[in-house]
PDB file of C-alpha atoms in Angstrom:
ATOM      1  CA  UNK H  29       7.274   6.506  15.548  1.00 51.00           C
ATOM      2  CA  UNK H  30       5.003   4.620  13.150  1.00 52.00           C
ATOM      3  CA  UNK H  31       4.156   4.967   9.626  1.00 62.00           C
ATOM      4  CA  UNK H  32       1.107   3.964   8.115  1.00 68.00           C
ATOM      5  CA  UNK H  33       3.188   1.798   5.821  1.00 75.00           C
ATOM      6  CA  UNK H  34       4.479   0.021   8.769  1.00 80.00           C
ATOM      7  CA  UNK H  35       1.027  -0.423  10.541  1.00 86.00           C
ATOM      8  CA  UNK H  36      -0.010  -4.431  11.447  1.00 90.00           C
ATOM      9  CA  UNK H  37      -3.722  -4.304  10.578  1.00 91.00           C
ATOM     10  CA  UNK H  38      -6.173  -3.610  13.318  1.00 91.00           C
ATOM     11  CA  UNK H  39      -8.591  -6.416  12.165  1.00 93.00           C
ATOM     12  CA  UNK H  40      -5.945  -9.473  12.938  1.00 94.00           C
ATOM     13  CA  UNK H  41      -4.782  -7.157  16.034  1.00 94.00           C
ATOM     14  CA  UNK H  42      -8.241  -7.094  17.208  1.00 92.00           C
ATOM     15  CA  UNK H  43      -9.070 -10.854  16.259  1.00 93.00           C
ATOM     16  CA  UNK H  44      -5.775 -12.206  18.034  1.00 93.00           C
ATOM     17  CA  UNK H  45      -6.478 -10.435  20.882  1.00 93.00           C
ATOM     18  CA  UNK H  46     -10.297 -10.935  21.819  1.00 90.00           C
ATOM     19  CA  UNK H  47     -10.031 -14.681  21.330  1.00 90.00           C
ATOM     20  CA  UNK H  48      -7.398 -15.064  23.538  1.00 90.00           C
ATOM     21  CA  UNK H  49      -9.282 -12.695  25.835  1.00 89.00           C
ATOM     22  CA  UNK H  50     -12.435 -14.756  25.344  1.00 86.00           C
ATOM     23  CA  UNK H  51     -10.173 -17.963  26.014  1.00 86.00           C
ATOM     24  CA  UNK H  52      -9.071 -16.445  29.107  1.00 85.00           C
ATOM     25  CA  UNK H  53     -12.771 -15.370  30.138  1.00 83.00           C
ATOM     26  CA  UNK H  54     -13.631 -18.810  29.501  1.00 80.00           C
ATOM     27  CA  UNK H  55     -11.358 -20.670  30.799  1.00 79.00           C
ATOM     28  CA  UNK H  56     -13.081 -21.464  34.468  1.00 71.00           C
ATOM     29  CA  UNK H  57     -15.635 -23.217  32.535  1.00 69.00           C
ATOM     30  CA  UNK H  58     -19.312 -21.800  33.063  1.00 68.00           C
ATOM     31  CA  UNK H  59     -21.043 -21.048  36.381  1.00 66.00           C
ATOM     32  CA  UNK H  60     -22.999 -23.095  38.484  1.00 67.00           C
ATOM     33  CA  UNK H  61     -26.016 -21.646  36.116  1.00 72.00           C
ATOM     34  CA  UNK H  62     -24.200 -23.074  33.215  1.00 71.00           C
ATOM     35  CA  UNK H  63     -23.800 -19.692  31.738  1.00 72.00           C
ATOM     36  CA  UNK H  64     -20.677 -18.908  29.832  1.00 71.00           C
ATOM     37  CA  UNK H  65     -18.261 -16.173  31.066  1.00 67.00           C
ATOM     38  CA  UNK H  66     -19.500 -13.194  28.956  1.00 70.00           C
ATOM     39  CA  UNK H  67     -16.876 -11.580  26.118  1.00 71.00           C
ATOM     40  CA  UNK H  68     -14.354  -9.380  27.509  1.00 75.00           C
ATOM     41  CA  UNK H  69     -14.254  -5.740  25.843  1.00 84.00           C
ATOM     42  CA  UNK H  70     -10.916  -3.700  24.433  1.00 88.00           C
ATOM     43  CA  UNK H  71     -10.951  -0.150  24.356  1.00 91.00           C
ATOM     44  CA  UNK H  72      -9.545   1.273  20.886  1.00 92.00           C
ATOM     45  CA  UNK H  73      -6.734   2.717  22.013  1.00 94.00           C
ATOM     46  CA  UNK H  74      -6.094  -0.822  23.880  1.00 94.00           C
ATOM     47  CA  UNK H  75      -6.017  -2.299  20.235  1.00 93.00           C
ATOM     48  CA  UNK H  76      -3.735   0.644  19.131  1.00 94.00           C
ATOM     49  CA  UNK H  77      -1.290  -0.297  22.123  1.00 95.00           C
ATOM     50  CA  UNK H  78      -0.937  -3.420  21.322  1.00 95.00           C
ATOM     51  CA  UNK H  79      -0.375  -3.498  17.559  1.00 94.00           C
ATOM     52  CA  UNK H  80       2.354  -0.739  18.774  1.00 95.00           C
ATOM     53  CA  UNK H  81       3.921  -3.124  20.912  1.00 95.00           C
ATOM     54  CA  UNK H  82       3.566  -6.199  18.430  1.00 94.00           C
ATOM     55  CA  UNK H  83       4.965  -3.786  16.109  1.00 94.00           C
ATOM     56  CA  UNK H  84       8.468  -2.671  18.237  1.00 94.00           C
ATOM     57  CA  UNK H  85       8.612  -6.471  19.338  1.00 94.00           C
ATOM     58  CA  UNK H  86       8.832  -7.907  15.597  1.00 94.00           C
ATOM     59  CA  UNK H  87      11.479  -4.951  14.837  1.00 95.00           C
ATOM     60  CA  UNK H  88      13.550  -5.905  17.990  1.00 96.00           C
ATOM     61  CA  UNK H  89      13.253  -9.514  17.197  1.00 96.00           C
ATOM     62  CA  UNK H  90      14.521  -8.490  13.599  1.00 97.00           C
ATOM     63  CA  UNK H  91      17.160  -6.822  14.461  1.00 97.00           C
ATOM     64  CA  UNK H  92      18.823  -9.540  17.133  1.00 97.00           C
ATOM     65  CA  UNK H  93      18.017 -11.581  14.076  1.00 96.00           C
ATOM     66  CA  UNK H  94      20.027  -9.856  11.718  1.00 97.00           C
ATOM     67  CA  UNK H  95      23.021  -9.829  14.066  1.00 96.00           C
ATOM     68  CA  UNK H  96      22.962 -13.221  14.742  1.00 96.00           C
ATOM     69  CA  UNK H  97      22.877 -13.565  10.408  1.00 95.00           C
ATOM     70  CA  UNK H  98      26.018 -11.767  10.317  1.00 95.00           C
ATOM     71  CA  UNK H  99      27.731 -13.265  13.029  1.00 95.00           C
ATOM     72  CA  UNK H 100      27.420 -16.110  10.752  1.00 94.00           C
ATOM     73  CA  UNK H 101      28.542 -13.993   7.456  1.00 95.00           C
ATOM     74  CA  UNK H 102      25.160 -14.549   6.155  1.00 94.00           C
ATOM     75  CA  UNK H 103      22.805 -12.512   4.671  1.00 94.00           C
ATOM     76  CA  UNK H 104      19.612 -13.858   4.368  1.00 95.00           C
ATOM     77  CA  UNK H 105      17.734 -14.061   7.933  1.00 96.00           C
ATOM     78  CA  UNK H 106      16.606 -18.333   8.832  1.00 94.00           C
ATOM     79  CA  UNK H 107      14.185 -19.799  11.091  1.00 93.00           C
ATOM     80  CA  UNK H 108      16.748 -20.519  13.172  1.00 93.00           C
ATOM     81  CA  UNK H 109      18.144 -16.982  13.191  1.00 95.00           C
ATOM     82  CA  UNK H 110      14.771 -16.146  14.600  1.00 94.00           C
ATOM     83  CA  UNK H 111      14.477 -18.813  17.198  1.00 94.00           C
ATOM     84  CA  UNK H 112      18.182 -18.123  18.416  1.00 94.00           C
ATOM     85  CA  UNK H 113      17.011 -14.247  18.516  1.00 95.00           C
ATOM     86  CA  UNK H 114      13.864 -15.309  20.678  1.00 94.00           C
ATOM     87  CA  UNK H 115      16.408 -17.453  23.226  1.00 94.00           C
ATOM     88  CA  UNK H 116      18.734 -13.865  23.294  1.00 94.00           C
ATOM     89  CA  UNK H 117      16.075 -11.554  23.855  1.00 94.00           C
ATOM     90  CA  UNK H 118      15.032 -13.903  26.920  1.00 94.00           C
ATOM     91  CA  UNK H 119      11.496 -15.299  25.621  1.00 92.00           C
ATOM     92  CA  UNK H 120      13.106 -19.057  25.117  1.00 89.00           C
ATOM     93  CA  UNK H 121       9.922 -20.524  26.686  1.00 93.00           C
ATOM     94  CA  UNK H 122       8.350 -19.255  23.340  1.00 91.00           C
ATOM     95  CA  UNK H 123      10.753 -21.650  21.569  1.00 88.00           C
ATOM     96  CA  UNK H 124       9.026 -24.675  21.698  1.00 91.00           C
ATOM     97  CA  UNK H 125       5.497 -23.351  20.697  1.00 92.00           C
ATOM     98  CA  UNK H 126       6.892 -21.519  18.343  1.00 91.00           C
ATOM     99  CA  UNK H 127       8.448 -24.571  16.274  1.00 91.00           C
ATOM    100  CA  UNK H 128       5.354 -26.570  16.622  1.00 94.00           C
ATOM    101  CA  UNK H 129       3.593 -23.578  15.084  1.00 92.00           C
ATOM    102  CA  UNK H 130       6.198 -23.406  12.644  1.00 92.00           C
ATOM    103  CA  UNK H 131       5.776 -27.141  12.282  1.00 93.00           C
ATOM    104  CA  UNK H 132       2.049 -27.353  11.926  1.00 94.00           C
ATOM    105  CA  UNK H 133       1.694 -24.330   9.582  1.00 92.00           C
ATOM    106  CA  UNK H 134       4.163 -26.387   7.315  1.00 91.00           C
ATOM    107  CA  UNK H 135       2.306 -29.522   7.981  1.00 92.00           C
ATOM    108  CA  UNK H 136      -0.785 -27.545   6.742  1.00 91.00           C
ATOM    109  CA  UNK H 137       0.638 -25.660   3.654  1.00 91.00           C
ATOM    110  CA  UNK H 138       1.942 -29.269   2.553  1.00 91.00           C
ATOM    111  CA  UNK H 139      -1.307 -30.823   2.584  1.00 90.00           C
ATOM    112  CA  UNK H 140      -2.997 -27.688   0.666  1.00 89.00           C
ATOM    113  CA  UNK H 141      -0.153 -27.745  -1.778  1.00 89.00           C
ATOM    114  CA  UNK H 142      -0.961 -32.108  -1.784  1.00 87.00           C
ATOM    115  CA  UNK H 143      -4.796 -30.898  -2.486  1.00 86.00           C
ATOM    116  CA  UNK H 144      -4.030 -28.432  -5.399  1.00 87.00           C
ATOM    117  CA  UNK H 145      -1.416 -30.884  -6.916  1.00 87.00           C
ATOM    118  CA  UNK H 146      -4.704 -33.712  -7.026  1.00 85.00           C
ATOM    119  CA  UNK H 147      -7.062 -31.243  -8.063  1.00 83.00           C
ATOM    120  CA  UNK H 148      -4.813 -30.263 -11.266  1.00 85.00           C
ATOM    121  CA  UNK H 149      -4.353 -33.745 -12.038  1.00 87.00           C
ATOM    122  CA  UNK H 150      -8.101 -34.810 -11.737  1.00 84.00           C
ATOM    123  CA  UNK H 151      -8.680 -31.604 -14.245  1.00 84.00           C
ATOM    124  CA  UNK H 152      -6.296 -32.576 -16.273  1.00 86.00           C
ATOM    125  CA  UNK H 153      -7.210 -36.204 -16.618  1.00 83.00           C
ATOM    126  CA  UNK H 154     -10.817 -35.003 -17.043  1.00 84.00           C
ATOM    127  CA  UNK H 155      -9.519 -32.966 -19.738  1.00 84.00           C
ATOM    128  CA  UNK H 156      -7.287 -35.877 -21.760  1.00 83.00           C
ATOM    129  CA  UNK H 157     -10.171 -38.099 -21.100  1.00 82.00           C
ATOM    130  CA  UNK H 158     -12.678 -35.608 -22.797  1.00 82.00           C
ATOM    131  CA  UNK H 159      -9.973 -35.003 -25.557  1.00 83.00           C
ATOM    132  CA  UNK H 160      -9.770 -38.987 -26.374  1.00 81.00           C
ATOM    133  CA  UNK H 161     -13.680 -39.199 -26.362  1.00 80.00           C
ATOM    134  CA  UNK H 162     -13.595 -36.518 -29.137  1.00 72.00           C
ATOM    135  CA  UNK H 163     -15.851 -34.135 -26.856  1.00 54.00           C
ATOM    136  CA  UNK H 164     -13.416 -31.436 -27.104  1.00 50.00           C
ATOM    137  CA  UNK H 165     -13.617 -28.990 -29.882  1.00 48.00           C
ATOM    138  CA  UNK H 166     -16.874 -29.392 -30.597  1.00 48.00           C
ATOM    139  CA  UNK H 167     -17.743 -30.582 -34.613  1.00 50.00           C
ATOM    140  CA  UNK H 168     -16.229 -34.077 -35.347  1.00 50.00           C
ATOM    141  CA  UNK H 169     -16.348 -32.654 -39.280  1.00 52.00           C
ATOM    142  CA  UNK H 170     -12.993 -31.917 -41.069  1.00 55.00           C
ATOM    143  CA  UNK H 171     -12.964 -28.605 -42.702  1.00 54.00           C
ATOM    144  CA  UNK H 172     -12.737 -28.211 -46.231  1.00 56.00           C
ATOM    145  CA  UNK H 173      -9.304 -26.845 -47.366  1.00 52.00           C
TER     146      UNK H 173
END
């Protein structure tokens, strides 16, 4: 069914999956002892399974998508194509995390974008400031014609 091409990588799979595994190890607290529930293991094929089923679940999803897009004679898939197609395919109690994900991811790629935006503008003030003191291009000298 797959092709390699198509293939979610295994080292996200495997990271998504044994934290919330750990989380759900974890989540009594620990023991009288005060030891900590120990890490829960995933067979290969387990991981294989469920990047599989990540994998048919993102084309499903796509493809409600795309028929709610041209329901609405459009042809380029929204966010809120996608969160109509999660309500359709039954998983609307995903809806609500999913838009404060969607929130907080753009909450967090605004503040990066905020941090790169001040960091050009320090360099670049650095940079005129240098330029006015005379310190770039070296030799304060004219040269001879």
């Amino acid at each position: 069914m797959s092709t390699d091409q198509d293939d979610l990588p295994r080292a996200h799979i495997k990271r998504i999956v044994k934290g919330k595994l750990t989380a759900l190890m974890n989540e009594g607290g620990p023991d009288a002892k005060g030891n900590k529930a120990p890490d829960g293991h995933v067979q290969k094929e387990a991981l294989l399974a469920f990047g599989e089923c990540a994998k048919i679940f993102i084309h499903i999803l796509t493809s409600t998508a795309n028929d709610i897009c041209r329901d609405g004679k459009r042809q380029t898939i929204s966010v809120d194509d996608v969160f109509k197609a999660v309500d359709e395919l039954e998983f609307s109690e995903f809806g609500e995390p999913l838009k404060e994900a969607l929130a907080a991811f753009k909450k967090d790629a605004a503040a990066k974008s905020a941090k790169r935006n001040d960091a050009a503008i320090k360099k670049r003030k650095a940079e005129d400031d240098a330029v006015a003191e005379g310190g770039e291009g070296g030799d304060d000298e004219e040269e001879p014609a």
